[in-house]
mmCIF file of C-alpha atoms in Angstrom:
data_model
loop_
_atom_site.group_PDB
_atom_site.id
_atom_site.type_symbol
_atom_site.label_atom_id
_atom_site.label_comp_id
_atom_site.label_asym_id
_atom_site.label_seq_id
_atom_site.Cartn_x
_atom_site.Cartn_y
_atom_site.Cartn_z
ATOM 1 C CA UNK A 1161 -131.296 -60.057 2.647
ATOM 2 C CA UNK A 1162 -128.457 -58.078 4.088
ATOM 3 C CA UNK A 1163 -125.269 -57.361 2.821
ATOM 4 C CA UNK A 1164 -122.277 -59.928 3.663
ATOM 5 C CA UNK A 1165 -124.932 -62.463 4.534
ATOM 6 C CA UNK A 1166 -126.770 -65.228 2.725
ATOM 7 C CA UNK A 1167 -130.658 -66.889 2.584
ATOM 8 C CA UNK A 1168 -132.340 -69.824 3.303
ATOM 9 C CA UNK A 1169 -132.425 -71.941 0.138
ATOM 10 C CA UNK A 1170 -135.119 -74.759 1.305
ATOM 11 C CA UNK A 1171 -136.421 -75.302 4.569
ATOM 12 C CA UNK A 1172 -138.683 -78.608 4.611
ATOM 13 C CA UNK A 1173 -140.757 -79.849 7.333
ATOM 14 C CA UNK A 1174 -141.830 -83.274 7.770
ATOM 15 C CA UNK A 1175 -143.416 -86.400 10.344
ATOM 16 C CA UNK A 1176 -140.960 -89.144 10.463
ATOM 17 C CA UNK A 1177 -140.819 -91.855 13.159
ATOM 18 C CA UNK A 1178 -137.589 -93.498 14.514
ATOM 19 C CA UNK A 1179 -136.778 -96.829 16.202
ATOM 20 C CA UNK A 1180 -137.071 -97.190 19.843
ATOM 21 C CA UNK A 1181 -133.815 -96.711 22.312
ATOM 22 C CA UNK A 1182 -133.605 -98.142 25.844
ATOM 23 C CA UNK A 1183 -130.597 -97.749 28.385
ATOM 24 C CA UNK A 1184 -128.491 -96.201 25.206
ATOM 25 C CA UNK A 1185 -128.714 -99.276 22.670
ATOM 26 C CA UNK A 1186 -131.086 -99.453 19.864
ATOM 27 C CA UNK A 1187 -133.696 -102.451 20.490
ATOM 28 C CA UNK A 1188 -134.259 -102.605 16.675
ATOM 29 C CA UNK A 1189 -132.899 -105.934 15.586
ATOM 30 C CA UNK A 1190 -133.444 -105.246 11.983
ATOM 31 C CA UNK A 1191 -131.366 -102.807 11.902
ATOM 32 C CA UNK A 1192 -128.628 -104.320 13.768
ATOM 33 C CA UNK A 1193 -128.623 -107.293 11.827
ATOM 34 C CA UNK A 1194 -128.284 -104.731 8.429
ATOM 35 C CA UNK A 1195 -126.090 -102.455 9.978
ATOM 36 C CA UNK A 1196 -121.565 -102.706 9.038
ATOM 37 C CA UNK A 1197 -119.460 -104.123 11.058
ATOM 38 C CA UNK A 1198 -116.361 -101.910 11.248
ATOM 39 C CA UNK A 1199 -114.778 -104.017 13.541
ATOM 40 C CA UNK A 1200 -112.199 -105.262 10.488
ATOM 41 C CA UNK A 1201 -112.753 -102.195 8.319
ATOM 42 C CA UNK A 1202 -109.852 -99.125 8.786
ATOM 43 C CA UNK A 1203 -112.433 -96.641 8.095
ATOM 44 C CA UNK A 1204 -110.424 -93.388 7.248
ATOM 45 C CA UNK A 1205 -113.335 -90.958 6.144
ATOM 46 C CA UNK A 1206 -117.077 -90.781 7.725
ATOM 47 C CA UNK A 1207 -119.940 -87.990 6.664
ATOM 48 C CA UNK A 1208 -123.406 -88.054 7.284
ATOM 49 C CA UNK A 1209 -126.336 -86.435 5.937
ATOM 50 C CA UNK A 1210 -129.854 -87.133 5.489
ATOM 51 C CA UNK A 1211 -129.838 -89.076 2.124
ATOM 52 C CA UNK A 1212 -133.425 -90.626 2.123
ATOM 53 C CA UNK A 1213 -134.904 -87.269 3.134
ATOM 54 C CA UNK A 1214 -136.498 -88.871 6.126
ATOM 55 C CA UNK A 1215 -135.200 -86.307 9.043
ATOM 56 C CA UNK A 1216 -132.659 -88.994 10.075
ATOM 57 C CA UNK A 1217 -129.051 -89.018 9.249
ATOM 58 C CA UNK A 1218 -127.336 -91.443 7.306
ATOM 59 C CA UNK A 1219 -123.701 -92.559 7.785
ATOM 60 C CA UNK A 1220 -121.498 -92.953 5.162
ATOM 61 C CA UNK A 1221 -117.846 -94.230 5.243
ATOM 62 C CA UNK A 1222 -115.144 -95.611 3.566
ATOM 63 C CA UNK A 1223 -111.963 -98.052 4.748
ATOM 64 C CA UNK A 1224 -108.500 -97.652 2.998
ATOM 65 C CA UNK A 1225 -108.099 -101.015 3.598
ATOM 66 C CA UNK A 1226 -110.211 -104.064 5.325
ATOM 67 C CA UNK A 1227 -108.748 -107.110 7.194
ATOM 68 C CA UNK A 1228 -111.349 -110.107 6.605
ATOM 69 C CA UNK A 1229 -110.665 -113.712 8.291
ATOM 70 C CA UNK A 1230 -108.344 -114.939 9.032
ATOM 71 C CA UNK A 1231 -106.119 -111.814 9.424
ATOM 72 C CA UNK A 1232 -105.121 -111.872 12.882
ATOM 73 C CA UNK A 1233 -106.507 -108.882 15.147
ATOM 74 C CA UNK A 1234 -104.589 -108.021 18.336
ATOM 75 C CA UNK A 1235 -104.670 -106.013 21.335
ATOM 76 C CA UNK A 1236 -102.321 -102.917 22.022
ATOM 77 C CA UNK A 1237 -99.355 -104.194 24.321
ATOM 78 C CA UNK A 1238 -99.867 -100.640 25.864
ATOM 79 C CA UNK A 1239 -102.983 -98.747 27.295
ATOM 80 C CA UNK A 1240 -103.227 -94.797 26.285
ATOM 81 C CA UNK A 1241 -105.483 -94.456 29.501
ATOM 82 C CA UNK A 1242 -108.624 -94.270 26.656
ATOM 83 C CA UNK A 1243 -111.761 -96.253 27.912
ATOM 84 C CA UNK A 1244 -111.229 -97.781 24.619
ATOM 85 C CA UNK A 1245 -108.106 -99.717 25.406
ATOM 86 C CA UNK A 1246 -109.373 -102.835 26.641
ATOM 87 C CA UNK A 1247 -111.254 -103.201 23.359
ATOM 88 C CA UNK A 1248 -109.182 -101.964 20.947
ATOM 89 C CA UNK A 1249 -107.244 -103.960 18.103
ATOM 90 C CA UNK A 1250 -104.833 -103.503 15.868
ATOM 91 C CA UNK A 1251 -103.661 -105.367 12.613
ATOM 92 C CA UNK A 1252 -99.758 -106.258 12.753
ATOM 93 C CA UNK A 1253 -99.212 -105.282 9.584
ATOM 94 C CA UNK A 1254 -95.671 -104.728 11.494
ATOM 95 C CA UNK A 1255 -93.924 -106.332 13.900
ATOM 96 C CA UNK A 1256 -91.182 -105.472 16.242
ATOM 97 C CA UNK A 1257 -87.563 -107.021 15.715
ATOM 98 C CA UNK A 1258 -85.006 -107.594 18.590
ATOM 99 C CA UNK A 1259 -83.673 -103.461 18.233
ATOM 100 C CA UNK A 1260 -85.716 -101.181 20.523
ATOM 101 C CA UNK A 1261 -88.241 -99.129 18.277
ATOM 102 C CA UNK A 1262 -87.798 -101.138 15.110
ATOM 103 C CA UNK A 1263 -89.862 -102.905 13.030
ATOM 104 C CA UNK A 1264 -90.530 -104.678 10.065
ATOM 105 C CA UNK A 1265 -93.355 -105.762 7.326
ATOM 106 C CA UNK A 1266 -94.484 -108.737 8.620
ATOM 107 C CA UNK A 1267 -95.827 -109.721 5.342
ATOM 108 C CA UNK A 1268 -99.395 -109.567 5.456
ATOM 109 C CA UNK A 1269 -101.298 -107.892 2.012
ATOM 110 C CA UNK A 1270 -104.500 -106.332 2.703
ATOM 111 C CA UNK A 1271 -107.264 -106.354 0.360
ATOM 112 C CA UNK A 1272 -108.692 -102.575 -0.781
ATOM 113 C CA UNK A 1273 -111.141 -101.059 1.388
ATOM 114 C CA UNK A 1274 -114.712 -100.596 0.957
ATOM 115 C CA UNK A 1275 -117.467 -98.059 0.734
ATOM 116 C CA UNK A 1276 -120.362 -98.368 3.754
ATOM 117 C CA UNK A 1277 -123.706 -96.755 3.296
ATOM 118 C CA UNK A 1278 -125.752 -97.012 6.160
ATOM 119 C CA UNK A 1279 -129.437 -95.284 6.047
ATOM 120 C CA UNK A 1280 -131.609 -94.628 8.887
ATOM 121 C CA UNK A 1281 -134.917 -95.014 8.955
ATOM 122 C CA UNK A 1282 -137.307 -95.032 11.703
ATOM 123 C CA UNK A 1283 -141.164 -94.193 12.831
ATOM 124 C CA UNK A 1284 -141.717 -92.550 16.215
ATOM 125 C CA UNK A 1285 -144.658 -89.690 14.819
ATOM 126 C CA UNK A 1286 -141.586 -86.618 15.281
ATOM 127 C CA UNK A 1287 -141.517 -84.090 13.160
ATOM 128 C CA UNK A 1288 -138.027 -82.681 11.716
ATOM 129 C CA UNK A 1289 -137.054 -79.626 9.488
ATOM 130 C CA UNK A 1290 -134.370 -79.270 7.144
ATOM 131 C CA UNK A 1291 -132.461 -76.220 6.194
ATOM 132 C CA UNK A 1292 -130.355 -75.039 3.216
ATOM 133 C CA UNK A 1293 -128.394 -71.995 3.152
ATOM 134 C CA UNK A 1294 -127.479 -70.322 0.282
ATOM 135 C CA UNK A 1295 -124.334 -67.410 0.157
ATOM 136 C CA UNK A 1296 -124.501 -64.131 -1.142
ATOM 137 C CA UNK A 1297 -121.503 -64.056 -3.317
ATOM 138 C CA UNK A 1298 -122.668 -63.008 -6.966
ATOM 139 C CA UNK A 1299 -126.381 -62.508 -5.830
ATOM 140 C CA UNK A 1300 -126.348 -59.290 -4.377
ATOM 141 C CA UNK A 1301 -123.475 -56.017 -4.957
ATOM 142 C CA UNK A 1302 -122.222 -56.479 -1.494
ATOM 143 C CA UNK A 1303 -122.149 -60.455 -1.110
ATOM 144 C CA UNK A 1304 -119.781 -62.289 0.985
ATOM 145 C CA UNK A 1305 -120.604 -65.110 2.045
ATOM 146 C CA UNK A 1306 -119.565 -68.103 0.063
ATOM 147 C CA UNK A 1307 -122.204 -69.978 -2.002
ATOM 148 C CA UNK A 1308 -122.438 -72.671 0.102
ATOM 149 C CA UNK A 1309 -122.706 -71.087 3.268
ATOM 150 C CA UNK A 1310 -120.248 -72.745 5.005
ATOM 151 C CA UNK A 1311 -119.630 -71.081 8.217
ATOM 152 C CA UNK A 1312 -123.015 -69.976 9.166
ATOM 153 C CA UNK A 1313 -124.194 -71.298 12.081
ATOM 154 C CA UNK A 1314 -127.989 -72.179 12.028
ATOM 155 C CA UNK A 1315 -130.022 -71.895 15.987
ATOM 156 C CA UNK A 1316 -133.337 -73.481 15.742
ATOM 157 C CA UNK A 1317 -135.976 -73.552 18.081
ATOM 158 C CA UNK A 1318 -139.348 -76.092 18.063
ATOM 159 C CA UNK A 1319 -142.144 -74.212 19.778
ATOM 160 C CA UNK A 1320 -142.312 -74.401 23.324
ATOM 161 C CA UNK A 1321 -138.374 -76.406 22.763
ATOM 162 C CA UNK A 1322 -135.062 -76.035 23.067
ATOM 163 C CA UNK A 1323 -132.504 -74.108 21.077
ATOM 164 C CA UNK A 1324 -130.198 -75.933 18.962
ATOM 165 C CA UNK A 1325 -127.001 -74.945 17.719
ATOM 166 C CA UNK A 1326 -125.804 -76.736 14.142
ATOM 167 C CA UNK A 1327 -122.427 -74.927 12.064
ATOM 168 C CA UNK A 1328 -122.378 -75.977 8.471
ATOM 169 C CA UNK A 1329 -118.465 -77.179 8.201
ATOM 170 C CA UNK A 1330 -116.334 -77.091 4.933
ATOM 171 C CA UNK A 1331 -115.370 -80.985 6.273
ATOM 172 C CA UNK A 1332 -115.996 -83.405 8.437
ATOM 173 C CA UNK A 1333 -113.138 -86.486 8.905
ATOM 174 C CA UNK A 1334 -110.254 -87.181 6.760
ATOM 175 C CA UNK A 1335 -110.914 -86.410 2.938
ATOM 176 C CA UNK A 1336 -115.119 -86.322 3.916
ATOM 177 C CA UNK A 1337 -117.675 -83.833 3.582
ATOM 178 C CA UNK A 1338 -121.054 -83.556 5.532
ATOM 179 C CA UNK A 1339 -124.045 -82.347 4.359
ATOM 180 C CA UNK A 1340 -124.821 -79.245 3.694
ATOM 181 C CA UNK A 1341 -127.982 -79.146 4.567
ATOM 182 C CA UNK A 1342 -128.722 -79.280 8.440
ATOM 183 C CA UNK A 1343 -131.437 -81.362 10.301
ATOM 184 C CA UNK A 1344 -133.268 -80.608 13.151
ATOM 185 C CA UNK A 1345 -136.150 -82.385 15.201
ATOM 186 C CA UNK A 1346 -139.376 -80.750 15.776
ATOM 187 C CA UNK A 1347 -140.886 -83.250 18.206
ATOM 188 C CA UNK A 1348 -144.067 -82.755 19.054
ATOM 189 C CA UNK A 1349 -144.380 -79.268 17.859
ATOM 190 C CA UNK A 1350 -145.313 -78.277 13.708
ATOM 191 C CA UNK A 1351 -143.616 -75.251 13.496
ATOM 192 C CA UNK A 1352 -140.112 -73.080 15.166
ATOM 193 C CA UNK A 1353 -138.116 -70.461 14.875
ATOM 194 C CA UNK A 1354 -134.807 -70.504 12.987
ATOM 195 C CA UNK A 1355 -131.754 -67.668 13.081
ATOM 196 C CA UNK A 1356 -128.876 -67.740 11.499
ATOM 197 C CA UNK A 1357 -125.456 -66.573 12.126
ATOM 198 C CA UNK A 1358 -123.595 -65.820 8.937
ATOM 199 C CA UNK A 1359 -119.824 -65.650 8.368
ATOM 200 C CA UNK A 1360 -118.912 -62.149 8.897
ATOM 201 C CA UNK A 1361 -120.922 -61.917 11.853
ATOM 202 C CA UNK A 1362 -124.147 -61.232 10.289
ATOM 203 C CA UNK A 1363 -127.902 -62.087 11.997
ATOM 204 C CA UNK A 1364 -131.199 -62.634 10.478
#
């Protein structure tokens, strides 16, 4: 351990297998058919993190309001040049009067919004680590690093794989935390290298 940096609370190693992807889409129908539809949800927060301990990240995410049937859902009048635009909807919550650039409630009430978990679970023979860092403030003299290492930046390398690069963020979307904890894939190999780049500018 050296001053200003932190440790590596847990790292955990484990085979998991995952569901099988072709051209981009996921061909598992189960869990499709299980999965949210956020289509009428106005999702305001999403985090993810691995809650099943599987080596898979989970989605979680919450609306501040939904619009269920038969709220009307319309297209923008206007295209932001997005490749979104020709599916995108909006609620009209507010509509626009005969004055240029005003509106007014058109009257609909929306019901609360709701909480989505969504876990992922899947079986391809993989292998995946996880890692917890852990600061140095009120462990050692000379500790900066907050508790939760947020900041550090974990590399991780599968033998004979690529690097990859994961920061651990103090937030994530509005109001949302991810995990702490970060997740990487081991594929084929049992064993890799991990560094970590504390806050501060500290290596080890």
């Amino acid at each position: 351990m050296f001053p200003g940096s932190g440790l590596v609370e847990q790292v955990i190693s484990l085979n998991q297998e995952s569901p099988s992807f072709q051209g981009g889409e996921c061909q598992d129908a189960n869990a499709l058919a299980t999965s949210t539809n956020h289509t009428r949800r106005n999702v305001q927060g999403v985090a993810v993190g691995d809650l099943n301990h599987d080596g898979f990240s989970d989605i979680v995410s919450v609306s501040n309001f939904d619009s269920p049937e038969p709220i009307p859902l319309q297209p923008y009048p206007f295209a932001y040049g997005s490749p979104f635009d020709e599916t995108a909807l909006f609620v009209p919550t507010f509509v626009p009067t005969e004055n240029p650039g005003e509106f007014v409630w058109s009257g609909l009430e929306l019901p609360d919004g709701t909480l989505s978990v969504e876990i992922n679970s899947a079986d391809n023979g993989n292998g995946w680590v996880e890692v917890q860092g852990i600061g140095t403030v009120g462990l050692t003299p000379d500790g900066h690093v907050n508790r939760d290492g947020i900041g550090a930046v974990f590399f991780f390398t599968p033998d004979n794989g690529q690097t990859v690069m994961q920061p651990i963020l103090g937030g994530s979307s509005y109001a949302s935390q991810d995990s702490l904890a970060a997740n990487f894939g081991l594929g084929s190999s049992l064993q890799g290298t991990l560094e970590v780049l504390w806050p501060g500018g500290v290596r080890n």
